[in-house]
Amino acid sequence: MVKSLNNIRQEFPILDQIVNDEPLIYLDNAATTQKPQAVIDAIVDYYQTDNANVHRGVHTLAERATEQYEAARQKVQRFINADQSAEIIFTKGTTQSLNWVASHFGPQVVQAGDEILISYMEHHSNLVPWQQLAQQTGAKLVYIDLLPDGQLDLADAKAKIGPRTKIVSLTHASNVLGVVNPIQAIAQLVHQFGNYLVVDGAQAIPHMPVDVQDLDADFYAFSGHKMLGPTGIGVLYGKKTLLEQVTPVEYGGEMIDFVELQQSTFKELPWRLEGGTPNIEGAIALGAAIDYLNQIGMAQIQAHEQALVAKAIPALQTIDGLTIYGPQNAQDRTGVIAFNLDNLHPHDLATALDMEGVAVRAGHHCAQPLMKWLNVAATARASFYLYNTEADVDKLVQAIQAAKEFFQDGTL
Ligand code: PMP
């Protein structure tokens, strides 16, 4: 049965609190999301009843822990429609997943004179690892332009993708502009030349249905903490034939088959890439987060966030001196809205909103080249999730107006 979003807030205990004498309105979901009781319980239950190391013991607890850990992998597999669970590698998060592809797959396909293509909207996690790879191999890092409203310039992508473009790495959804990139179309262009598409799914997976086979992504990275799960757990999906080419990042326990004095053999995927005791509790809790999201349905979550944005954008546009970055139409956006108020530093704005109980982010959002492209040093950013309501949008708008008046005439 599909679970309704009405009253869902009650299932997130942290949201029921007063901050600076006001009820908390949490609008920093692009940074991290809050956890439902079901996810908190999964962590507690694991430690209270099943805690043991995985894959090594034959005793009952070890078998239970292993079963739950591997069941979590299968939940991830089904959630993103991967072809097999061997294609799901547990990592610390998006950053680690992208770094592994850049540093342990990249050097095998990129040579001096080749090109690596990213865009101006990338998070530093999908930029700096490619910069490093380019510097180490003598390849060139090339950027896809954005259209004036912040959407990816597909014509520019078409013009820049060619036989020398060994890797294209793009975010699926921007953590600043709120745009969703045409991954399928890019995959077609890249695959025409037999090359590879890496996707940063950190801001997409939590907010919309994602099917990695349909997208035809070669690698897809995301973080548990942005989708109701805990920190310290994330996923690297890769097509099996490509993951087989990724060299292990860490050698040691869990990933070996036989060790002799001078040489060793390694396990098959996915364990070959998971050296050492993994984040067992994190994977199990991520599985619980996926169960929770599935009870609601990703399409319903996406529609809910779109409705909030459709209310927020026109309301924010009525505030004199407020600039929204990215497309101005709600239908072209995810639940991320970056904005600035004239003559007010976003940190001051975010501090004033916090005084009203409204938690938003201010800064460069780990996207300094994008800030340069937007010609700003920083922005404020409100980002919605399934537990936010229309009343939260009203409160955001009221709080911005109050902040504006305070900074104009000194009365909050
Ligand atoms: N990419 C994007 C688009 C993000 O928004 C983030 C998180 N802000 C990351 C990558 C990095 O995720 P993590 O810090 O969980 O590794």
PDB file of N, CA and C and ligand atoms in Angstrom, residues 30-31 93-96 98 123 125 171 173 175 200 202-203 223 225-226, ligand 1:
ATOM      1  N   ALA A  30      19.398  19.459   0.742  1.00  0.00           N
ATOM      2  CA  ALA A  30      20.418  19.148  -0.263  1.00  0.00           C
ATOM      3  C   ALA A  30      21.754  18.872   0.422  1.00  0.00           C
ATOM      4  N   ALA A  31      21.924  19.399   1.649  1.00  0.00           N
ATOM      5  CA  ALA A  31      23.163  19.135   2.403  1.00  0.00           C
ATOM      6  C   ALA A  31      23.069  17.766   3.068  1.00  0.00           C
ATOM      7  N   GLY A  93      30.385   7.290   0.389  1.00  0.00           N
ATOM      8  CA  GLY A  93      29.445   8.279  -0.142  1.00  0.00           C
ATOM      9  C   GLY A  93      29.813   8.663  -1.560  1.00  0.00           C
ATOM     10  N   THR A  94      29.097   9.647  -2.078  1.00  0.00           N
ATOM     11  CA  THR A  94      29.297  10.081  -3.466  1.00  0.00           C
ATOM     12  C   THR A  94      30.753  10.457  -3.737  1.00  0.00           C
ATOM     13  N   THR A  95      31.339  11.218  -2.815  1.00  0.00           N
ATOM     14  CA  THR A  95      32.707  11.699  -3.023  1.00  0.00           C
ATOM     15  C   THR A  95      33.649  10.523  -3.226  1.00  0.00           C
ATOM     16  N   GLN A  96      33.540   9.534  -2.350  1.00  0.00           N
ATOM     17  CA  GLN A  96      34.429   8.382  -2.469  1.00  0.00           C
ATOM     18  C   GLN A  96      34.143   7.611  -3.763  1.00  0.00           C
ATOM     19  N   LEU A  98      32.999   8.680  -6.632  1.00  0.00           N
ATOM     20  CA  LEU A  98      33.523   9.386  -7.809  1.00  0.00           C
ATOM     21  C   LEU A  98      35.046   9.340  -7.832  1.00  0.00           C
ATOM     22  N   HIS A 123      29.565  19.826  -8.649  1.00  0.00           N
ATOM     23  CA  HIS A 123      30.025  19.876  -7.264  1.00  0.00           C
ATOM     24  C   HIS A 123      31.522  19.560  -7.265  1.00  0.00           C
ATOM     25  N   SER A 125      33.159  17.535  -5.768  1.00  0.00           N
ATOM     26  CA  SER A 125      33.405  16.074  -5.754  1.00  0.00           C
ATOM     27  C   SER A 125      33.403  15.473  -7.146  1.00  0.00           C
ATOM     28  N   THR A 171      26.670  15.737 -13.303  1.00  0.00           N
ATOM     29  CA  THR A 171      25.694  15.562 -12.229  1.00  0.00           C
ATOM     30  C   THR A 171      24.324  15.282 -12.848  1.00  0.00           C
ATOM     31  N   ALA A 173      21.426  15.816 -11.143  1.00  0.00           N
ATOM     32  CA  ALA A 173      20.646  17.008 -10.746  1.00  0.00           C
ATOM     33  C   ALA A 173      21.590  17.949  -9.997  1.00  0.00           C
ATOM     34  N   ASN A 175      23.032  20.703  -7.400  1.00  0.00           N
ATOM     35  CA  ASN A 175      22.771  21.032  -5.991  1.00  0.00           C
ATOM     36  C   ASN A 175      22.601  22.531  -5.792  1.00  0.00           C
ATOM     37  N   ASP A 200      26.992  11.713 -11.308  1.00  0.00           N
ATOM     38  CA  ASP A 200      26.910  12.071  -9.894  1.00  0.00           C
ATOM     39  C   ASP A 200      25.418  12.156  -9.565  1.00  0.00           C
ATOM     40  N   ALA A 202      24.014  12.280  -6.526  1.00  0.00           N
ATOM     41  CA  ALA A 202      23.764  12.667  -5.129  1.00  0.00           C
ATOM     42  C   ALA A 202      22.442  13.420  -4.941  1.00  0.00           C
ATOM     43  N   GLN A 203      22.104  14.297  -5.897  1.00  0.00           N
ATOM     44  CA  GLN A 203      20.900  15.126  -5.742  1.00  0.00           C
ATOM     45  C   GLN A 203      19.723  14.598  -6.565  1.00  0.00           C
ATOM     46  N   SER A 223      24.914   9.086  -2.218  1.00  0.00           N
ATOM     47  CA  SER A 223      25.161   9.051  -0.768  1.00  0.00           C
ATOM     48  C   SER A 223      23.903   8.663  -0.013  1.00  0.00           C
ATOM     49  N   HIS A 225      23.143   9.519   3.107  1.00  0.00           N
ATOM     50  CA  HIS A 225      22.619  10.539   4.039  1.00  0.00           C
ATOM     51  C   HIS A 225      21.694  11.548   3.379  1.00  0.00           C
ATOM     52  N   LYS A 226      21.726  11.611   2.049  1.00  0.00           N
ATOM     53  CA  LYS A 226      20.828  12.550   1.365  1.00  0.00           C
ATOM     54  C   LYS A 226      19.489  11.904   1.016  1.00  0.00           C
TER      55      LYS A 226
HETATM   56  N1  PMP B   1      27.598  15.828  -5.632  1.00  0.00           N
HETATM   57  C1  PMP B   1      26.560  16.626  -5.367  1.00  0.00           C
HETATM   58  C2  PMP B   1      25.733  17.148  -6.498  1.00  0.00           C
HETATM   59  C3  PMP B   1      26.260  16.937  -4.039  1.00  0.00           C
HETATM   60  O1  PMP B   1      25.233  17.741  -3.767  1.00  0.00           O
HETATM   61  C4  PMP B   1      27.045  16.395  -2.999  1.00  0.00           C
HETATM   62  C5  PMP B   1      26.753  16.699  -1.540  1.00  0.00           C
HETATM   63  N2  PMP B   1      26.583  18.044  -1.250  1.00  0.00           N
HETATM   64  C6  PMP B   1      28.110  15.569  -3.334  1.00  0.00           C
HETATM   65  C7  PMP B   1      28.359  15.298  -4.664  1.00  0.00           C
HETATM   66  C8  PMP B   1      29.016  14.963  -2.297  1.00  0.00           C
HETATM   67  O2  PMP B   1      28.338  14.099  -1.489  1.00  0.00           O
HETATM   68  P1  PMP B   1      29.017  13.510  -0.168  1.00  0.00           P
HETATM   69  O3  PMP B   1      29.537  14.696   0.584  1.00  0.00           O
HETATM   70  O4  PMP B   1      27.908  12.810   0.541  1.00  0.00           O
HETATM   71  O5  PMP B   1      30.113  12.604  -0.601  1.00  0.00           O
END
